[in-house]
C-alpha atoms as a printed R data frame, in Angstrom:
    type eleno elety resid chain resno       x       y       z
1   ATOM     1    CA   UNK     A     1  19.674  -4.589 -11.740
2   ATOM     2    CA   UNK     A     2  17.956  -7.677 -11.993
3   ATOM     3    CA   UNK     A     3  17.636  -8.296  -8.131
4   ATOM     4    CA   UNK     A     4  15.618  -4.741  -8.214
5   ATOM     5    CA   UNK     A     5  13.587  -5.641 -11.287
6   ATOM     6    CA   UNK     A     6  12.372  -8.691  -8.441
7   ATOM     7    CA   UNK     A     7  11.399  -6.314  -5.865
8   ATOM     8    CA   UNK     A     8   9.653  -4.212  -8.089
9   ATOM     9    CA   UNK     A     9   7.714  -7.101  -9.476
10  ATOM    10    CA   UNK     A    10   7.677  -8.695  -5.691
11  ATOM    11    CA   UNK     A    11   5.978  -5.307  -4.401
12  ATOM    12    CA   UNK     A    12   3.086  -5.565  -6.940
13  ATOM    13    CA   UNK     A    13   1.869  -8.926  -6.948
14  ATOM    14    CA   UNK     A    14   2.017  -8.261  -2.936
15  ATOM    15    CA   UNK     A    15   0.276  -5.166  -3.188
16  ATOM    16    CA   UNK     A    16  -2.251  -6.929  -5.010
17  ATOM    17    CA   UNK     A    17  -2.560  -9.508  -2.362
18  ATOM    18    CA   UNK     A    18  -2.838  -6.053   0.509
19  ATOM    19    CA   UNK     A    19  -5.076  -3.900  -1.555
20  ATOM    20    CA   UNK     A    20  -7.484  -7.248  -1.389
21  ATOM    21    CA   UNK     A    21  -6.907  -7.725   2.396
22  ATOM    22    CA   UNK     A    22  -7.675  -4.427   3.169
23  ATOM    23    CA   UNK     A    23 -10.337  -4.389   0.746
24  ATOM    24    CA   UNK     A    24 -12.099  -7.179   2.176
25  ATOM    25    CA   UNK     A    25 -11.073  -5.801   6.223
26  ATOM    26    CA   UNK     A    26 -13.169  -2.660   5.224
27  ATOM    27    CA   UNK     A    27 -15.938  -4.968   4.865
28  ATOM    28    CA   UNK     A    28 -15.852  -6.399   7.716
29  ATOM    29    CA   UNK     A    29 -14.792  -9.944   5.976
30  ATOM    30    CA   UNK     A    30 -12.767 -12.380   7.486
31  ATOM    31    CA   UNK     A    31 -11.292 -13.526   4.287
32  ATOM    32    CA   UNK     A    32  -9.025 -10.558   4.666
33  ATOM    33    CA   UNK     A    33  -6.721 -12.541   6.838
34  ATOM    34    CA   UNK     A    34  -6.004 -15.185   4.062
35  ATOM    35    CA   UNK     A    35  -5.082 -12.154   1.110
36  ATOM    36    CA   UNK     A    36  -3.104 -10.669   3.866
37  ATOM    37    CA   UNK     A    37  -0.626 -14.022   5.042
38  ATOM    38    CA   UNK     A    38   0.582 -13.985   1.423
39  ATOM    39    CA   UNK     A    39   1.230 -10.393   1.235
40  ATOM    40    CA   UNK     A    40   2.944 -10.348   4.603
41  ATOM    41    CA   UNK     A    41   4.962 -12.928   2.937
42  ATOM    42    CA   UNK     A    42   6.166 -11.216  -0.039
43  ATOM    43    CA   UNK     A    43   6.566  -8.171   1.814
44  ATOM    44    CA   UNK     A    44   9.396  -9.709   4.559
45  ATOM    45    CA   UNK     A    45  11.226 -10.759   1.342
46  ATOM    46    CA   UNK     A    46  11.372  -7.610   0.172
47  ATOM    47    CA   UNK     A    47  12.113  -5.857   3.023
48  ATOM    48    CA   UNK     A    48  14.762  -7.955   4.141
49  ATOM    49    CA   UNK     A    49  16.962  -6.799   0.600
50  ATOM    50    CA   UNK     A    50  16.266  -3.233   1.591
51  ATOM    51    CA   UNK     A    51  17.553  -3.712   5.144
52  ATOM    52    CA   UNK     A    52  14.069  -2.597   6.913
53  ATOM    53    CA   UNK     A    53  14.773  -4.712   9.560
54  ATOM    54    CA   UNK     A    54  12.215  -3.794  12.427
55  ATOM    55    CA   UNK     A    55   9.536  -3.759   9.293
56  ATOM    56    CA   UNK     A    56  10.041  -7.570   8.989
57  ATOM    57    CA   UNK     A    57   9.722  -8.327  12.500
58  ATOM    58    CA   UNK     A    58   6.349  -6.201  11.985
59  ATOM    59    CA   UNK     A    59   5.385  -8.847   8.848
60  ATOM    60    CA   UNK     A    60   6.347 -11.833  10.869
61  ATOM    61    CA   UNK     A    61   4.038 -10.348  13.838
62  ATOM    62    CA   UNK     A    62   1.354  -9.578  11.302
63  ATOM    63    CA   UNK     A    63   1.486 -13.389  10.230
64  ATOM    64    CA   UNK     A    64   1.265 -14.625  13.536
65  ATOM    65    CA   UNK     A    65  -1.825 -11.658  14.639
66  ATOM    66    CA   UNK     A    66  -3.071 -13.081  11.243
67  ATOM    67    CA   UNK     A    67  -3.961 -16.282  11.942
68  ATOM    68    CA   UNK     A    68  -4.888 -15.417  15.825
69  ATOM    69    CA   UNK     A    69  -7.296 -12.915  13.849
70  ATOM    70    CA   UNK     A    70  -8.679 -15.487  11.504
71  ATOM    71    CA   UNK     A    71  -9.705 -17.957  14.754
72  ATOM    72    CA   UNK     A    72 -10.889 -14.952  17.565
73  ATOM    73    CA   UNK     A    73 -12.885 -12.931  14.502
74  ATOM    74    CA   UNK     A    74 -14.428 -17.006  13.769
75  ATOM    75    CA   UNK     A    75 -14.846 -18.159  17.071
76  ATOM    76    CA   UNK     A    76 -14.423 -15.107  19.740
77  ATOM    77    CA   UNK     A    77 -14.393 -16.253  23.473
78  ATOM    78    CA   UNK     A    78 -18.199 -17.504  23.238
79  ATOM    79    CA   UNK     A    79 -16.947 -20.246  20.061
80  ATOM    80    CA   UNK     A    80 -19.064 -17.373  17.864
81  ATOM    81    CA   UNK     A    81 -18.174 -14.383  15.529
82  ATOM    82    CA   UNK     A    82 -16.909 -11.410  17.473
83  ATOM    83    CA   UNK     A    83 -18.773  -8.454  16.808
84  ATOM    84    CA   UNK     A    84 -17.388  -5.244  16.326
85  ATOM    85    CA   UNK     A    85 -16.719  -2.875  19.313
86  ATOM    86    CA   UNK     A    86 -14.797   0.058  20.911
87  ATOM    87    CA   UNK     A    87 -11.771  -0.459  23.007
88  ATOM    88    CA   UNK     A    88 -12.289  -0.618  27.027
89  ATOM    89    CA   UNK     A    89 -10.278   2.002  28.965
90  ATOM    90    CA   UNK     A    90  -7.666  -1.366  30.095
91  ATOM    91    CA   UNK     A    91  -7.295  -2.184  25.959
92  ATOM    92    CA   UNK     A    92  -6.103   1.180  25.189
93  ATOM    93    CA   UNK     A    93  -3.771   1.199  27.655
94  ATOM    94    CA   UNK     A    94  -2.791  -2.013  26.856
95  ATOM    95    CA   UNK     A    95  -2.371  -0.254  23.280
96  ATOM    96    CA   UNK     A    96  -0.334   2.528  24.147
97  ATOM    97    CA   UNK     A    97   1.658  -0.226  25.988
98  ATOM    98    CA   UNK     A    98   2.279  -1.943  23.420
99  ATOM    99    CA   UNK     A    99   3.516   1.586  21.116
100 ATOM   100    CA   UNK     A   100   5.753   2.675  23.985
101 ATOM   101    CA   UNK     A   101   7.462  -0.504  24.209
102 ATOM   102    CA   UNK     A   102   7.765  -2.041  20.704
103 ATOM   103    CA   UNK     A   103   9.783   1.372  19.643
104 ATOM   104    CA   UNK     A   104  11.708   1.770  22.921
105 ATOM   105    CA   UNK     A   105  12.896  -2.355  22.160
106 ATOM   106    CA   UNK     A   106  13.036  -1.466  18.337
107 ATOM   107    CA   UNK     A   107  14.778   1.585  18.251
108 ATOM   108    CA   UNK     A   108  17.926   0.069  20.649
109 ATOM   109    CA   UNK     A   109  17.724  -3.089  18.816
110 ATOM   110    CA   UNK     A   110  18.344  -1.179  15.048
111 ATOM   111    CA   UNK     A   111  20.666   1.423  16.435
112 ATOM   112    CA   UNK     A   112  22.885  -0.765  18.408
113 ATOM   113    CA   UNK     A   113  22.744  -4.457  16.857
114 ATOM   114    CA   UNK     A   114  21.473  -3.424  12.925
115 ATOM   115    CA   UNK     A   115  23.070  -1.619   9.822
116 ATOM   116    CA   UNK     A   116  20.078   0.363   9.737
117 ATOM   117    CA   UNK     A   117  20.554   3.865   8.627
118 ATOM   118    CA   UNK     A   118  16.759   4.727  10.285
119 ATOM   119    CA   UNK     A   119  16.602   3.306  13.304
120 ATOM   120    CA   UNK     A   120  13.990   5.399  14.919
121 ATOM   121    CA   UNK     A   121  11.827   5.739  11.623
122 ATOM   122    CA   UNK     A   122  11.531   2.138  11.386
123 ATOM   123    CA   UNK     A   123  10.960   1.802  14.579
124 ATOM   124    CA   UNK     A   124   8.085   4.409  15.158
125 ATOM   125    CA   UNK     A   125   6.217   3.154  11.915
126 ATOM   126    CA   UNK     A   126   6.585  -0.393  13.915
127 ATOM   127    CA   UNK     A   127   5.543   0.108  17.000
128 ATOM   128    CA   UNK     A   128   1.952   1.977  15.727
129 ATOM   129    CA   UNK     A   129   1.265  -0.513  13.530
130 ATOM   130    CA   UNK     A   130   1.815  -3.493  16.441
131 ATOM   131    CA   UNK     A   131  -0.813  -1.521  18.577
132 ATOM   132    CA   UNK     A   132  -2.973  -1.208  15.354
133 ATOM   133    CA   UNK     A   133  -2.663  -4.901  14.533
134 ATOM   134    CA   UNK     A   134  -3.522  -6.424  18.010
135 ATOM   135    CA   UNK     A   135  -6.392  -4.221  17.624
136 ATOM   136    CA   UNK     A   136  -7.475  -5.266  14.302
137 ATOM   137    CA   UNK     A   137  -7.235  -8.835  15.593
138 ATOM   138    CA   UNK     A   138  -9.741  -7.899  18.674
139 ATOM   139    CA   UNK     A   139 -12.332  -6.230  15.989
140 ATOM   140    CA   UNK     A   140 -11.460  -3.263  17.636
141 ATOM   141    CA   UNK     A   141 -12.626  -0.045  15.863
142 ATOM   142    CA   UNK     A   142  -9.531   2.137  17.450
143 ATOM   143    CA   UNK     A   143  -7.153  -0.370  15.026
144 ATOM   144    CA   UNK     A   144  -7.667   2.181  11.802
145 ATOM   145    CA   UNK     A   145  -6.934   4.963  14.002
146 ATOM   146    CA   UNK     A   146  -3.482   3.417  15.210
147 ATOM   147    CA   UNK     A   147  -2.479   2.020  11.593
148 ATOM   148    CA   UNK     A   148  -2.690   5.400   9.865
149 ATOM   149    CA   UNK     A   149  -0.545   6.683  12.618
150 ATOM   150    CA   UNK     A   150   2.066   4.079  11.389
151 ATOM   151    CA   UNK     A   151   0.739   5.282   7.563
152 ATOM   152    CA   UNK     A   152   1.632   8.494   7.747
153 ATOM   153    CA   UNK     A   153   4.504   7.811   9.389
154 ATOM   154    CA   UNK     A   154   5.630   5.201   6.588
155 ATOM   155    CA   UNK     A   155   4.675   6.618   3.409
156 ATOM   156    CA   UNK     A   156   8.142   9.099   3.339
157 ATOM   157    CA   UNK     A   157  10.120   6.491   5.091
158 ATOM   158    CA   UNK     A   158   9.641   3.908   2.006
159 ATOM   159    CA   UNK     A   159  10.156   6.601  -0.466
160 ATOM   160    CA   UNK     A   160  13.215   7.266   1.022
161 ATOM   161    CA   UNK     A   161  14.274   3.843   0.723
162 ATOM   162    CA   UNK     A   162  13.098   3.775  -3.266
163 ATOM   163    CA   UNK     A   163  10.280   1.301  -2.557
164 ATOM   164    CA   UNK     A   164   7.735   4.082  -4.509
165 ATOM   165    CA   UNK     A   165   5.348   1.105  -4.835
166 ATOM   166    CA   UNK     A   166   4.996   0.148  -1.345
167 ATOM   167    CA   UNK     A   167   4.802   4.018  -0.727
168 ATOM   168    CA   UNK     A   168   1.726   4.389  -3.043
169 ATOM   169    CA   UNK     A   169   0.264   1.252  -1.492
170 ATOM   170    CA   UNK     A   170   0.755   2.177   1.910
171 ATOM   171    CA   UNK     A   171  -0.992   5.765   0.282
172 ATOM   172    CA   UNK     A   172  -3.928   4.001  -0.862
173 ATOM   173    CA   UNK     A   173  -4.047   2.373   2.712
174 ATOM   174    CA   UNK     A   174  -4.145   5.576   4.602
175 ATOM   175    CA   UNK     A   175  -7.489   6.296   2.730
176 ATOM   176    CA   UNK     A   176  -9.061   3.013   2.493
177 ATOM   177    CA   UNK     A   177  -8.317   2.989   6.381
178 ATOM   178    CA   UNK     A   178 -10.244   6.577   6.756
179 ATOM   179    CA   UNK     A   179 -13.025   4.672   4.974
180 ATOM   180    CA   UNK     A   180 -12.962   1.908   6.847
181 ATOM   181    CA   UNK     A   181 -13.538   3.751  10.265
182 ATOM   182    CA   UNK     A   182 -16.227   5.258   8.998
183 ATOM   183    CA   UNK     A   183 -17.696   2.199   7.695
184 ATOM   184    CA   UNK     A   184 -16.897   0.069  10.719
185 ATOM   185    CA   UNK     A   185 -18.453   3.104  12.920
186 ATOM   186    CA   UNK     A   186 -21.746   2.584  10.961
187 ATOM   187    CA   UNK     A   187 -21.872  -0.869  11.176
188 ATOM   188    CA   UNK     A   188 -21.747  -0.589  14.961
189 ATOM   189    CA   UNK     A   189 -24.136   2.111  15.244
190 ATOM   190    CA   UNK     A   190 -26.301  -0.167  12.838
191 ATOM   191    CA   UNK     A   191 -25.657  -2.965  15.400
192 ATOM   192    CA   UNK     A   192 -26.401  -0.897  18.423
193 ATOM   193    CA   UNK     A   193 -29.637   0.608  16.745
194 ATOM   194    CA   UNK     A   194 -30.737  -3.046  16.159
195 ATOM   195    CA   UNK     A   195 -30.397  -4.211  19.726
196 ATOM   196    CA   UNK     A   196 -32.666  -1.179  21.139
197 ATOM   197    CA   UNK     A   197 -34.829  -1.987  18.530
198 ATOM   198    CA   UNK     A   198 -35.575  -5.651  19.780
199 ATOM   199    CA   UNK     A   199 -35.947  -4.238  23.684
């Protein structure tokens, strides 16, 4: 009883830390990547008591896009702020790659080596959210499309592990992610519209 009174206080302080990241990612702020290291941490503890196992190899991956995030959205491949753009042809294939193979490698790993008892859940929400992630850390617009995939996908799974917190967070997500496509999608158009403007 008291390990679960823990988690429950665990999952709000770190949904406090995620509602800020993704807050701030909306906006186009880099700052979102320093709100979302501690969540990521809180959230592997937690996860790791409720045996989602393939969700905290997603957290530690998160950490580590993190902080690759933090530097390319700073410094980019010209040592200045990457702008915003749309995937090339090669990065969404490189995105489906990345889907296809995280849950094929996720999905043996939990059924055959884990005591999960939803290997292929866990493993699906994973492997959009990967793709989504690498995205995210390339400013690529395509990242809210993949993450609600893995949304959608997650909101049941958590309540069906009891984690109604994470559930509602991972709710509020899904529509602050809708949002944020939008917004993102204007700020490029604003972008483009600025460049014809100067020719």
């Amino acid at each position: 009883m008291e390990l679960l009174s823990q988690l429950t206080l665990l999952q709000w302080v770190g949904t406090g830390f995620g509602v800020v990241q993704v807050l701030l990612a909306r906006q186009n702020n880099i700052h979102n990547y320093l709100f979302g290291i501690v969540a990521i941490l809180i959230s592997m503890w937690v996860l790791y008591q409720s045996k989602l196992y393939a969700d905290i190899l997603l957290n530690l991956y998160y950490l580590v896009m993190s902080i690759y995030g933090w530097f390319y959205w700073k410094m980019g491949k010209q040592k200045e702020e990457t702008p915003i753009s749309y995937s090339t042809k090669n990065e969404h294939g490189i995105a489906m790659g990345i889907v296809v193979g995280c849950f094929a490698l996720m999905a043996y790993w939990l059924g055959q080596h884990t005591d999960s008892d939803v290997p292929y859940w866990d493993a699906v929400v994973c492997a959009f959210a990967w793709a989504g992630m690498w995205l995210m850390a390339k400013r690529k617009i395509e990242n809210w499309i993949y993450l609600n995939i893995s949304n959608l996908i997650s909101i049941p799974l958590l309540m069906y592990k009891g984690l109604y917190i994470y559930a509602g967070l991972t709710a509020f997500l899904f529509i602050v992610a809708v949002s944020g496509y939008i917004k993102w999608r204007k700020i490029l158009a604003d972008e483009t519209e600025g460049q014809h403007a100067k020719v």
